[in-house]
């Protein structure tokens, strides 16, 4: 069984449509794939329909934009009900914040000598309801200012970078509660990716497990080196958190995150299914 529980489609900042993503999962021999677009459930029906057609299991997911002490934290939700009013309202607020931030980022980019227009960014966004920095990066590429998304982040868009603007996010404790309130499982994505262990030190992860019922943490992820994975797995084991693994595939938007490059142990996935059935 090969199980990839974290992927993005063109419904947020990936480049494959949901159906294309599921076809690719089937082609490379995955048995289970979760679609986890940022702050939206909009791709799930299309992905699920393609999964039924091809006979591959599609898990309904979403990656919720949260934060702790002003630093970004991503919470993966599995099996959450899109109609849950509390969660839906907060997701709408986050998406509004994504759009609301755009003018500020564009003003900074213009000042930095790499102007792109709102129309150029919205052409990249297409009909995605979730405007992301990768879309701004793609506009910078098309304008000839940078070669690829990575350069756009490294020079301008990364957290704390010269064109970074904060947007509305949900406190991580509340994000976990909202996901649980919608009947879903909450797993923190790439908790220590990009050297950000200080945002969620091990004691905080353990407290989220004990006090908030956090279900799991993503351990096997491209942004974690082997030593980081080993230490995160020890944190998970210390409090009974499920340790997941996934690609965080973004199509051609993140070339070192190929679909299926990290996977989740079938035992862990079985436990996730047991918990979802009992909710
Ligand atoms: P946003 O959703 O607008 O906050 O943008 C965050 C997204 O941009 C993440 O989900 C990644 O896909 C990508 N991203 C964030 N930080 C970086 C980085 N330093 N380098 C490359 N991509 C990044
Ligand atoms: Fe992303
Ligand atoms: Fe993420
Ligand atoms: Zn992701």
PDB file of C-alpha atoms and ligand atoms in Angstrom, residues 13 38 74 98 101 131-134 150 153-154 158 167 194 250 254, ligand 1:
ATOM      1  CA  UNK A  13      -1.326  26.682  -5.621  1.00  0.00           C
ATOM      2  CA  UNK A  38      -4.986  25.478   0.972  1.00  0.00           C
ATOM      3  CA  UNK A  74      -0.266  24.606   8.544  1.00  0.00           C
ATOM      4  CA  UNK A  98      -5.327  36.097   0.979  1.00  0.00           C
ATOM      5  CA  UNK A 101      -3.020  41.088   1.176  1.00  0.00           C
ATOM      6  CA  UNK A 131      -4.850  33.253  -3.883  1.00  0.00           C
ATOM      7  CA  UNK A 132      -1.345  32.237  -2.845  1.00  0.00           C
ATOM      8  CA  UNK A 133       2.157  33.626  -2.977  1.00  0.00           C
ATOM      9  CA  UNK A 134       3.040  30.969  -5.575  1.00  0.00           C
ATOM     10  CA  UNK A 150      12.047  29.306  -5.582  1.00  0.00           C
ATOM     11  CA  UNK A 153      10.449  33.225  -2.587  1.00  0.00           C
ATOM     12  CA  UNK A 154      14.155  33.508  -1.827  1.00  0.00           C
ATOM     13  CA  UNK A 158       9.386  34.214   1.867  1.00  0.00           C
ATOM     14  CA  UNK A 167      -2.532  37.889   6.256  1.00  0.00           C
ATOM     15  CA  UNK A 194      12.625  25.246   6.780  1.00  0.00           C
ATOM     16  CA  UNK A 250       2.428  21.055  -6.120  1.00  0.00           C
ATOM     17  CA  UNK A 254       7.698  22.520  -6.389  1.00  0.00           C
TER      18      UNK A 254
HETATM   19  P1  LIG B   1       0.626  31.461   1.015  1.00  0.00           P
HETATM   20  O1  LIG B   1      -0.344  30.309   0.971  1.00  0.00           O
HETATM   21  O2  LIG B   1       0.257  32.580   0.129  1.00  0.00           O
HETATM   22  O3  LIG B   1       0.979  31.876   2.410  1.00  0.00           O
HETATM   23  O4  LIG B   1       1.970  30.867   0.400  1.00  0.00           O
HETATM   24  C1  LIG B   1       2.498  29.725   1.010  1.00  0.00           C
HETATM   25  C2  LIG B   1       2.832  28.685  -0.032  1.00  0.00           C
HETATM   26  O5  LIG B   1       3.960  29.109  -0.758  1.00  0.00           O
HETATM   27  C3  LIG B   1       3.210  27.375   0.598  1.00  0.00           C
HETATM   28  O6  LIG B   1       2.117  26.515   0.689  1.00  0.00           O
HETATM   29  C4  LIG B   1       4.216  26.829  -0.365  1.00  0.00           C
HETATM   30  O7  LIG B   1       3.556  26.258  -1.454  1.00  0.00           O
HETATM   31  C5  LIG B   1       4.933  28.067  -0.849  1.00  0.00           C
HETATM   32  N1  LIG B   1       6.109  28.513  -0.051  1.00  0.00           N
HETATM   33  C6  LIG B   1       6.102  29.093   1.167  1.00  0.00           C
HETATM   34  N2  LIG B   1       7.332  29.423   1.569  1.00  0.00           N
HETATM   35  C7  LIG B   1       8.156  29.054   0.557  1.00  0.00           C
HETATM   36  C8  LIG B   1       9.566  29.121   0.369  1.00  0.00           C
HETATM   37  N3  LIG B   1      10.387  29.680   1.275  1.00  0.00           N
HETATM   38  N4  LIG B   1      10.046  28.635  -0.790  1.00  0.00           N
HETATM   39  C9  LIG B   1       9.219  28.097  -1.717  1.00  0.00           C
HETATM   40  N5  LIG B   1       7.896  28.009  -1.594  1.00  0.00           N
HETATM   41  C10 LIG B   1       7.363  28.467  -0.467  1.00  0.00           C
END
